[in-house]
């Protein structure tokens, strides 16, 4: 599904990636399906990375809506997630992540503590959009 101004770049059972070239905005919506293995997590992030290959990330902002993502904090998963997430997010001009709970904010804050380029972590979508300096109708970010 294409949102006004957005075009879909990649989709799998874990997330969908959209791009709005006018605002230099990548939007990733994380679905509620749990990764059954670390290999599946890594493959999903590799697909996203390939889909974003032609985008100048240093001029583009990234918005990740992870409110539906299941919380998971086992050591093996956290290490693999941190590596994949770092590789994905650090090249962007600015990144904002929307999470559902304070627990999720604390977890991602702990994991991203060593990032060279800090990211904004929010529970309110409006705050994330303000942080990135973009204007998006939040209703269009809901993927049915």
Short mmCIF file of the C-alpha atoms (twelve columns), coordinates in Angstrom:
data_MODEL
# 
_entry.id   MODEL 
# 
loop_
_atom_site.group_PDB 
_atom_site.id 
_atom_site.type_symbol 
_atom_site.label_atom_id 
_atom_site.label_alt_id 
_atom_site.label_comp_id 
_atom_site.label_asym_id 
_atom_site.label_seq_id 
_atom_site.Cartn_x 
_atom_site.Cartn_y 
_atom_site.Cartn_z 
_atom_site.pdbx_PDB_model_num 
ATOM 1   C CA . UNK A 1   0.000  0.000   0.000  1 
ATOM 2   C CA . UNK A 2   1.362  3.440   -0.909 1 
ATOM 3   C CA . UNK A 3   0.635  6.374   1.365  1 
ATOM 4   C CA . UNK A 4   0.305  9.868   -0.047 1 
ATOM 5   C CA . UNK A 5   3.917  10.952  -0.673 1 
ATOM 6   C CA . UNK A 6   5.253  7.570   0.410  1 
ATOM 7   C CA . UNK A 7   6.245  4.583   -1.675 1 
ATOM 8   C CA . UNK A 8   6.737  1.115   -0.301 1 
ATOM 9   C CA . UNK A 9   10.300 -0.191  -0.586 1 
ATOM 10  C CA . UNK A 10  10.169 -3.489  1.299  1 
ATOM 11  C CA . UNK A 11  7.758  -5.631  3.263  1 
ATOM 12  C CA . UNK A 12  7.994  -8.879  5.150  1 
ATOM 13  C CA . UNK A 13  5.988  -10.423 7.980  1 
ATOM 14  C CA . UNK A 14  7.957  -8.395  10.557 1 
ATOM 15  C CA . UNK A 15  7.887  -4.873  9.120  1 
ATOM 16  C CA . UNK A 16  7.191  -2.582  6.188  1 
ATOM 17  C CA . UNK A 17  9.462  0.174   4.867  1 
ATOM 18  C CA . UNK A 18  8.164  3.317   3.156  1 
ATOM 19  C CA . UNK A 19  10.035 6.277   1.709  1 
ATOM 20  C CA . UNK A 20  8.883  9.851   1.144  1 
ATOM 21  C CA . UNK A 21  11.432 11.448  -1.202 1 
ATOM 22  C CA . UNK A 22  9.929  14.932  -0.808 1 
ATOM 23  C CA . UNK A 23  10.693 14.984  2.939  1 
ATOM 24  C CA . UNK A 24  13.719 12.675  2.784  1 
ATOM 25  C CA . UNK A 25  11.928 10.423  5.266  1 
ATOM 26  C CA . UNK A 26  12.123 6.662   5.673  1 
ATOM 27  C CA . UNK A 27  9.307  5.190   7.749  1 
ATOM 28  C CA . UNK A 28  9.544  1.662   9.155  1 
ATOM 29  C CA . UNK A 29  6.499  0.108   10.782 1 
ATOM 30  C CA . UNK A 30  7.324  -2.912  12.946 1 
ATOM 31  C CA . UNK A 31  4.577  -5.529  13.177 1 
ATOM 32  C CA . UNK A 32  3.759  -7.679  16.218 1 
ATOM 33  C CA . UNK A 33  5.176  -10.952 14.896 1 
ATOM 34  C CA . UNK A 34  8.124  -12.202 16.937 1 
ATOM 35  C CA . UNK A 35  11.331 -13.225 15.189 1 
ATOM 36  C CA . UNK A 36  11.514 -17.023 15.577 1 
ATOM 37  C CA . UNK A 37  15.311 -16.994 15.367 1 
ATOM 38  C CA . UNK A 38  18.303 -14.682 15.283 1 
ATOM 39  C CA . UNK A 39  18.913 -15.751 11.676 1 
ATOM 40  C CA . UNK A 40  15.416 -14.531 10.731 1 
ATOM 41  C CA . UNK A 41  16.057 -11.210 12.509 1 
ATOM 42  C CA . UNK A 42  19.306 -10.754 10.603 1 
ATOM 43  C CA . UNK A 43  17.712 -11.673 7.260  1 
ATOM 44  C CA . UNK A 44  14.883 -9.190  7.806  1 
ATOM 45  C CA . UNK A 45  17.331 -6.363  8.541  1 
ATOM 46  C CA . UNK A 46  19.456 -7.356  5.522  1 
ATOM 47  C CA . UNK A 47  16.396 -7.065  3.258  1 
ATOM 48  C CA . UNK A 48  15.697 -3.603  4.634  1 
ATOM 49  C CA . UNK A 49  19.311 -2.565  4.178  1 
ATOM 50  C CA . UNK A 50  19.233 -3.678  0.522  1 
ATOM 51  C CA . UNK A 51  15.929 -1.863  -0.071 1 
ATOM 52  C CA . UNK A 52  17.473 1.358   1.243  1 
ATOM 53  C CA . UNK A 53  20.589 0.963   -0.895 1 
ATOM 54  C CA . UNK A 54  19.858 3.844   -3.286 1 
ATOM 55  C CA . UNK A 55  18.811 6.311   -0.574 1 
ATOM 56  C CA . UNK A 56  21.306 8.933   0.615  1 
ATOM 57  C CA . UNK A 57  20.938 8.169   4.302  1 
ATOM 58  C CA . UNK A 58  23.138 11.068  5.423  1 
ATOM 59  C CA . UNK A 59  20.451 13.428  4.025  1 
ATOM 60  C CA . UNK A 60  17.465 11.335  5.163  1 
ATOM 61  C CA . UNK A 61  15.669 11.010  8.499  1 
ATOM 62  C CA . UNK A 62  14.356 7.701   9.824  1 
ATOM 63  C CA . UNK A 63  11.133 7.157   11.752 1 
ATOM 64  C CA . UNK A 64  10.571 3.714   13.256 1 
ATOM 65  C CA . UNK A 65  7.177  2.886   14.722 1 
ATOM 66  C CA . UNK A 66  7.906  -0.084  16.964 1 
ATOM 67  C CA . UNK A 67  4.847  0.220   19.198 1 
ATOM 68  C CA . UNK A 68  3.603  -3.202  18.102 1 
ATOM 69  C CA . UNK A 69  6.999  -4.926  18.413 1 
ATOM 70  C CA . UNK A 70  7.073  -7.631  21.073 1 
ATOM 71  C CA . UNK A 71  9.402  -6.939  23.995 1 
ATOM 72  C CA . UNK A 72  12.292 -9.375  24.119 1 
ATOM 73  C CA . UNK A 73  15.427 -9.143  26.220 1 
ATOM 74  C CA . UNK A 74  17.267 -12.450 26.082 1 
ATOM 75  C CA . UNK A 75  21.030 -11.957 25.673 1 
ATOM 76  C CA . UNK A 76  21.407 -13.630 22.277 1 
ATOM 77  C CA . UNK A 77  18.571 -11.638 20.780 1 
ATOM 78  C CA . UNK A 78  19.662 -8.317  22.281 1 
ATOM 79  C CA . UNK A 79  23.197 -8.702  20.918 1 
ATOM 80  C CA . UNK A 80  21.991 -9.549  17.407 1 
ATOM 81  C CA . UNK A 81  19.342 -6.812  17.472 1 
ATOM 82  C CA . UNK A 82  21.883 -4.224  18.623 1 
ATOM 83  C CA . UNK A 83  24.244 -5.097  15.780 1 
ATOM 84  C CA . UNK A 84  21.485 -5.006  13.127 1 
ATOM 85  C CA . UNK A 85  19.846 -1.885  14.551 1 
ATOM 86  C CA . UNK A 86  23.146 -0.007  14.768 1 
ATOM 87  C CA . UNK A 87  24.014 -0.835  11.176 1 
ATOM 88  C CA . UNK A 88  20.579 0.286   9.993  1 
ATOM 89  C CA . UNK A 89  20.162 3.523   11.947 1 
ATOM 90  C CA . UNK A 90  23.578 5.135   12.331 1 
ATOM 91  C CA . UNK A 91  23.974 6.331   8.727  1 
ATOM 92  C CA . UNK A 92  20.771 8.396   8.837  1 
ATOM 93  C CA . UNK A 93  20.845 12.144  9.405  1 
ATOM 94  C CA . UNK A 94  18.487 11.738  12.361 1 
ATOM 95  C CA . UNK A 95  16.475 8.845   13.813 1 
ATOM 96  C CA . UNK A 96  13.345 8.677   15.966 1 
ATOM 97  C CA . UNK A 97  11.778 5.525   17.382 1 
ATOM 98  C CA . UNK A 98  8.234  5.362   18.737 1 
ATOM 99  C CA . UNK A 99  7.643  2.754   21.439 1 
ATOM 100 C CA . UNK A 100 4.501  1.814   23.354 1 
ATOM 101 C CA . UNK A 101 5.821  1.689   26.916 1 
ATOM 102 C CA . UNK A 102 8.339  3.175   29.310 1 
ATOM 103 C CA . UNK A 103 9.852  -0.315  29.573 1 
ATOM 104 C CA . UNK A 104 10.547 -0.311  25.843 1 
ATOM 105 C CA . UNK A 105 12.027 3.185   26.056 1 
ATOM 106 C CA . UNK A 106 14.344 2.077   28.877 1 
ATOM 107 C CA . UNK A 107 15.390 -1.066  26.994 1 
ATOM 108 C CA . UNK A 108 16.197 0.737   23.736 1 
ATOM 109 C CA . UNK A 109 17.872 3.548   25.667 1 
ATOM 110 C CA . UNK A 110 20.118 1.001   27.375 1 
ATOM 111 C CA . UNK A 111 20.898 -0.801  24.112 1 
ATOM 112 C CA . UNK A 112 21.620 2.375   22.152 1 
ATOM 113 C CA . UNK A 113 23.723 4.015   24.862 1 
ATOM 114 C CA . UNK A 114 26.961 3.484   22.937 1 
ATOM 115 C CA . UNK A 115 25.653 4.739   19.585 1 
ATOM 116 C CA . UNK A 116 27.869 7.334   17.941 1 
ATOM 117 C CA . UNK A 117 24.784 9.211   16.746 1 
ATOM 118 C CA . UNK A 118 22.067 9.357   19.429 1 
ATOM 119 C CA . UNK A 119 18.468 8.718   18.456 1 
ATOM 120 C CA . UNK A 120 15.242 10.126  19.769 1 
ATOM 121 C CA . UNK A 121 13.139 7.578   21.641 1 
ATOM 122 C CA . UNK A 122 9.504  8.522   22.196 1 
ATOM 123 C CA . UNK A 123 6.112  7.174   23.224 1 
ATOM 124 C CA . UNK A 124 4.210  9.994   21.491 1 
ATOM 125 C CA . UNK A 125 4.298  10.064  17.669 1 
ATOM 126 C CA . UNK A 126 3.948  13.862  17.605 1 
ATOM 127 C CA . UNK A 127 7.154  14.199  19.637 1 
ATOM 128 C CA . UNK A 128 9.011  11.902  17.239 1 
ATOM 129 C CA . UNK A 129 7.852  13.902  14.211 1 
ATOM 130 C CA . UNK A 130 8.852  17.165  15.889 1 
ATOM 131 C CA . UNK A 131 12.291 15.703  16.668 1 
ATOM 132 C CA . UNK A 132 12.770 14.796  12.992 1 
ATOM 133 C CA . UNK A 133 11.312 18.057  11.686 1 
ATOM 134 C CA . UNK A 134 8.832  16.361  9.342  1 
ATOM 135 C CA . UNK A 135 5.117  16.810  8.836  1 
ATOM 136 C CA . UNK A 136 3.147  13.633  8.267  1 
ATOM 137 C CA . UNK A 137 -0.513 12.854  8.725  1 
ATOM 138 C CA . UNK A 138 -0.165 10.183  11.393 1 
ATOM 139 C CA . UNK A 139 -3.246 8.376   10.103 1 
ATOM 140 C CA . UNK A 140 -1.388 7.553   6.888  1 
ATOM 141 C CA . UNK A 141 1.286  5.810   8.948  1 
ATOM 142 C CA . UNK A 142 -1.213 3.175   10.042 1 
ATOM 143 C CA . UNK A 143 -0.862 0.188   7.767  1 
ATOM 144 C CA . UNK A 144 -4.090 -1.865  7.725  1 
# 
